[in-house]
Amino acid sequence: EVAREVKKTHPKKWIVCLAYMTHASHPKQVKLEPNIAVQFCMPTYQAPYQQHHVAHEIELLKEWRKLEPQRPLYLWLYSRYKNHLGNIAMPPYRYFPNFIAHAIGERFALFQELKLSGMFHCGFGQEVEAQVTYQLMDDHARSVDQLLDEYFTRLYGPAAAPMLKLYQSIEQTYCDPKNYPDPVLKKRDEVVSWEYLGTAARMAEWGKLLAQAKAAANTAEQRRQRELFEMGTWKYMTVGRELYLQKKGGN
């Protein structure tokens, strides 16, 4: 109703609405006015391990484009680091890092295929994910592997190889549905982070890669970049696991 009135008084203006949650699918009983642009919300953008839910969202998005070939379609993406889930939990805990560079690349290929008009980011993730996102917004044709090689080489120099391997191993751990208990959505908590993902064996292996990076970094700037990762991500992970083990021992 609002869109119809706006069309009368401001024929060149648009009304924007969200396709979100219970209203994510294309409406079956309401015909949208031609001056309405739709912004599709993708909560699973940062959770590629939830394969069933990801497939459902993609199906809904494709349906929008199929039924609305001329309508401007935009995105609302949840790109932020998922430690906010741990921060708002009662009691709070430290969440396993959501490294998703390759999942971002897959989504951008889909966005280009569907000829979407643009996107809004509800926060940004950690550094690698933000960099990959920025680059793909400029040039969607670039490969994620190329972007990662460029990023880690420029940032860490001789330490690039172990740092990249560390990132990719954490990414694979986070994104692989086989690493999660069932059902995922009902058990997305501290137990998942440090019992199933950040296991003792994996943390030990990642610690070795970080030690290799320490030995390889040779300039003050490269050492500083490695130290920033160690303080901002690695220490967050090690303390998170330690706190979980303390609680587990107390029970």
Coordinates of C-alpha atoms in Angstrom, one line a residue:
E1 CA 0.0 0.0 0.0
V2 CA 2.8 2.4 0.8
A3 CA 4.6 1.6 -2.4
R4 CA 1.5 2.3 -4.4
E5 CA 1.2 5.8 -2.8
V6 CA 4.9 6.5 -3.2
K7 CA 4.6 5.6 -6.9
K8 CA 1.9 8.3 -7.3
T9 CA 3.8 11.1 -5.5
H10 CA 7.5 10.1 -6.3
P11 CA 7.4 7.9 -9.4
K12 CA 11.2 7.6 -9.6
K13 CA 11.7 6.5 -6.0
W14 CA 11.9 3.0 -4.6
I15 CA 10.7 1.2 -1.5
V16 CA 13.1 -1.5 -0.1
C17 CA 12.0 -4.5 1.9
L18 CA 13.8 -7.5 3.4
A19 CA 13.1 -11.1 2.5
Y20 CA 13.9 -12.5 5.9
M21 CA 13.1 -15.4 8.3
T22 CA 9.4 -16.3 8.0
H23 CA 9.1 -13.9 5.0
A24 CA 12.2 -15.1 3.1
S25 CA 10.3 -16.9 0.3
H26 CA 8.7 -15.2 -2.6
P27 CA 5.1 -14.2 -1.6
K28 CA 2.3 -16.4 -2.8
Q29 CA -0.6 -14.2 -1.9
V30 CA 0.8 -10.6 -2.4
K31 CA 1.8 -9.1 -5.7
L32 CA 4.7 -6.8 -5.2
E33 CA 4.5 -3.3 -6.7
P34 CA 7.1 -2.7 -9.4
N35 CA 8.8 0.1 -7.3
I36 CA 9.8 -2.4 -4.6
A37 CA 13.4 -3.6 -4.4
V38 CA 14.0 -6.7 -2.4
Q39 CA 17.0 -7.4 -0.1
F40 CA 17.4 -11.1 0.6
C41 CA 18.8 -12.0 4.0
M42 CA 21.2 -15.0 4.2
P43 CA 21.8 -16.1 7.9
T44 CA 23.7 -19.2 6.7
Y45 CA 26.3 -17.1 4.8
Q46 CA 28.8 -17.7 7.6
A47 CA 27.8 -21.3 8.4
P48 CA 28.6 -23.4 5.3
Y49 CA 28.7 -26.6 7.4
Q50 CA 24.8 -26.4 7.7
Q51 CA 24.4 -27.9 4.2
H52 CA 20.7 -28.5 4.4
H53 CA 19.9 -24.9 5.5
V54 CA 22.4 -23.4 3.0
A55 CA 20.7 -25.4 0.2
H56 CA 17.3 -24.2 1.3
E57 CA 18.4 -20.5 1.3
I58 CA 20.0 -20.8 -2.1
E59 CA 16.8 -22.4 -3.4
L60 CA 14.7 -19.5 -2.1
L61 CA 17.1 -16.9 -3.6
K62 CA 17.0 -18.7 -7.0
E63 CA 13.2 -18.7 -6.8
W64 CA 13.2 -14.9 -6.3
R65 CA 15.3 -14.4 -9.4
K66 CA 13.3 -16.9 -11.5
L67 CA 9.9 -15.3 -10.5
E68 CA 11.3 -11.7 -10.6
P69 CA 13.7 -11.5 -13.5
Q70 CA 13.6 -7.7 -13.7
R71 CA 13.2 -6.7 -10.1
P72 CA 16.3 -5.3 -8.3
L73 CA 17.5 -7.9 -5.9
Y74 CA 20.1 -7.1 -3.2
L75 CA 21.6 -9.1 -0.3
W76 CA 21.8 -8.7 3.5
L77 CA 24.9 -10.7 4.5
Y78 CA 25.9 -11.7 8.0
S79 CA 29.7 -11.6 7.6
R80 CA 30.7 -10.8 11.2
Y81 CA 33.0 -13.0 13.3
K82 CA 30.8 -15.4 15.2
N83 CA 32.3 -14.8 18.6
H84 CA 29.2 -12.6 19.3
L85 CA 27.3 -15.9 19.7
G86 CA 29.7 -16.8 22.6
N87 CA 29.5 -13.3 24.0
I88 CA 25.7 -13.3 24.3
A89 CA 25.5 -16.9 25.7
M90 CA 24.8 -17.5 29.3
P91 CA 27.4 -18.1 30.6
P92 CA 29.6 -16.5 27.8
Y93 CA 32.3 -18.6 26.1
R94 CA 34.9 -18.3 23.3
Y95 CA 33.6 -19.5 19.9
F96 CA 35.7 -21.5 17.4
P97 CA 36.8 -19.1 14.5
N98 CA 34.6 -19.1 11.5
F99 CA 37.2 -19.1 8.7
I100 CA 35.1 -19.3 5.4
A101 CA 37.2 -17.8 2.6
H102 CA 36.3 -20.5 0.0
A103 CA 32.6 -20.5 1.0
I104 CA 32.6 -16.8 0.3
G105 CA 34.0 -17.5 -3.1
E106 CA 31.2 -20.0 -3.8
R107 CA 28.6 -17.5 -2.7
F108 CA 29.9 -14.7 -4.9
A109 CA 29.9 -17.0 -7.9
L110 CA 26.2 -17.6 -7.2
F111 CA 25.5 -13.9 -6.7
Q112 CA 27.0 -13.1 -10.1
E113 CA 25.1 -15.9 -11.8
L114 CA 21.8 -14.5 -10.4
K115 CA 22.8 -11.0 -11.4
L116 CA 22.2 -9.5 -8.0
S117 CA 22.5 -5.7 -7.7
G118 CA 24.5 -5.3 -4.5
M119 CA 24.9 -6.2 -0.9
F120 CA 24.9 -4.9 2.7
H121 CA 27.2 -6.5 5.2
C122 CA 25.9 -6.8 8.7
G123 CA 29.3 -6.5 10.2
F124 CA 32.5 -7.9 8.8
G125 CA 34.5 -11.0 9.8
Q126 CA 38.1 -11.3 10.7
E127 CA 40.8 -10.0 8.4
V128 CA 41.1 -12.8 5.8
E129 CA 37.4 -13.0 5.2
A130 CA 37.1 -9.2 5.0
Q131 CA 39.9 -9.0 2.5
V132 CA 38.5 -11.8 0.3
T133 CA 35.1 -10.1 0.4
Y134 CA 36.4 -6.7 -0.6
Q135 CA 38.4 -8.1 -3.5
L136 CA 35.5 -10.1 -4.8
M137 CA 33.2 -7.1 -4.6
D138 CA 35.7 -5.4 -6.9
D139 CA 36.3 -8.4 -9.2
H140 CA 34.2 -11.5 -8.7
A141 CA 36.3 -13.4 -11.3
R142 CA 39.4 -13.7 -9.0
S143 CA 40.0 -17.1 -7.4
V144 CA 40.0 -17.4 -3.7
D145 CA 43.2 -19.4 -3.7
Q146 CA 44.9 -16.6 -5.7
L147 CA 43.6 -14.1 -3.2
L148 CA 44.8 -16.1 -0.2
D149 CA 48.3 -16.7 -1.7
E150 CA 48.6 -12.9 -2.3
Y151 CA 47.3 -12.0 1.1
F152 CA 49.5 -14.4 3.1
T153 CA 52.7 -13.7 1.0
R154 CA 52.4 -9.9 1.3
L155 CA 51.6 -10.1 5.0
Y156 CA 53.9 -12.8 6.3
G157 CA 56.7 -13.1 3.8
P158 CA 58.8 -16.2 4.5
A159 CA 56.2 -17.3 7.1
A160 CA 53.4 -17.3 4.5
A161 CA 53.4 -21.1 3.9
P162 CA 52.8 -22.2 7.5
M163 CA 50.4 -19.4 8.2
L164 CA 48.4 -20.2 5.1
K165 CA 48.4 -23.9 6.0
L166 CA 47.2 -23.0 9.5
Y167 CA 44.4 -20.9 8.1
Q168 CA 43.3 -23.5 5.6
S169 CA 43.3 -26.3 8.3
I170 CA 41.1 -24.2 10.6
E171 CA 38.8 -23.3 7.7
Q172 CA 38.4 -26.9 6.7
T173 CA 37.7 -27.9 10.3
Y174 CA 35.0 -25.3 10.7
C175 CA 33.3 -25.8 7.3
D176 CA 33.2 -29.6 7.2
P177 CA 29.8 -30.9 8.4
K178 CA 31.4 -34.2 9.4
N179 CA 33.2 -32.5 12.3
Y180 CA 29.9 -31.5 14.0
P181 CA 27.5 -33.5 16.2
D182 CA 24.0 -34.0 15.1
P183 CA 21.8 -31.9 15.1
V184 CA 24.1 -28.9 14.5
L185 CA 21.5 -26.2 15.1
K186 CA 20.6 -27.5 18.6
K187 CA 24.2 -27.9 19.7
R188 CA 26.0 -24.9 18.4
D189 CA 27.8 -24.1 21.6
E190 CA 31.0 -24.3 23.6
V191 CA 31.0 -28.1 23.5
V192 CA 31.0 -28.0 19.7
S193 CA 33.8 -25.4 19.6
W194 CA 36.3 -27.2 21.8
E195 CA 35.2 -30.9 22.0
Y196 CA 34.5 -31.4 18.3
L197 CA 36.4 -28.6 16.4
G198 CA 39.3 -27.3 18.5
T199 CA 40.4 -30.7 19.7
A200 CA 43.7 -31.4 21.5
A201 CA 45.2 -33.0 18.5
R202 CA 44.2 -30.2 16.1
M203 CA 45.4 -27.5 18.5
A204 CA 48.7 -29.2 18.9
E205 CA 49.2 -29.4 15.1
W206 CA 48.2 -25.8 14.7
G207 CA 50.6 -24.8 17.4
K208 CA 53.4 -26.5 15.4
L209 CA 52.5 -24.5 12.3
L210 CA 52.6 -21.2 14.3
A211 CA 56.0 -22.2 15.7
Q212 CA 57.2 -22.7 12.1
A213 CA 55.9 -19.2 11.2
K214 CA 57.7 -17.7 14.2
A215 CA 61.0 -19.2 13.0
A216 CA 60.4 -18.0 9.4
A217 CA 59.3 -14.4 9.8
N218 CA 62.4 -12.3 9.3
T219 CA 61.5 -8.6 9.3
A220 CA 60.0 -6.5 12.1
E221 CA 56.8 -5.9 10.1
Q222 CA 56.4 -9.6 9.3
R223 CA 57.0 -10.6 13.0
R224 CA 54.5 -8.0 14.0
Q225 CA 51.8 -9.3 11.7
R226 CA 52.4 -12.8 13.0
E227 CA 52.2 -11.5 16.6
L228 CA 48.9 -9.8 15.8
F229 CA 47.4 -13.1 14.6
E230 CA 48.8 -14.8 17.7
M231 CA 47.2 -12.3 20.1
G232 CA 43.9 -11.8 18.2
T233 CA 43.1 -15.3 17.1
W234 CA 45.4 -18.0 18.5
K235 CA 45.4 -16.7 22.1
Y236 CA 41.6 -16.4 21.8
M237 CA 41.4 -20.1 20.8
T238 CA 43.9 -21.4 23.4
V239 CA 42.2 -19.6 26.2
G240 CA 38.8 -20.7 25.0
R241 CA 39.8 -24.3 25.0
E242 CA 41.4 -24.0 28.5
L243 CA 38.3 -22.4 29.9
Y244 CA 36.2 -25.2 28.4
L245 CA 38.4 -27.9 29.9
Q246 CA 38.3 -26.2 33.3
K247 CA 34.5 -26.2 33.2
K248 CA 34.4 -29.8 32.0
G249 CA 36.8 -30.8 34.8
G250 CA 34.6 -29.0 37.4
N251 CA 31.6 -30.9 36.3

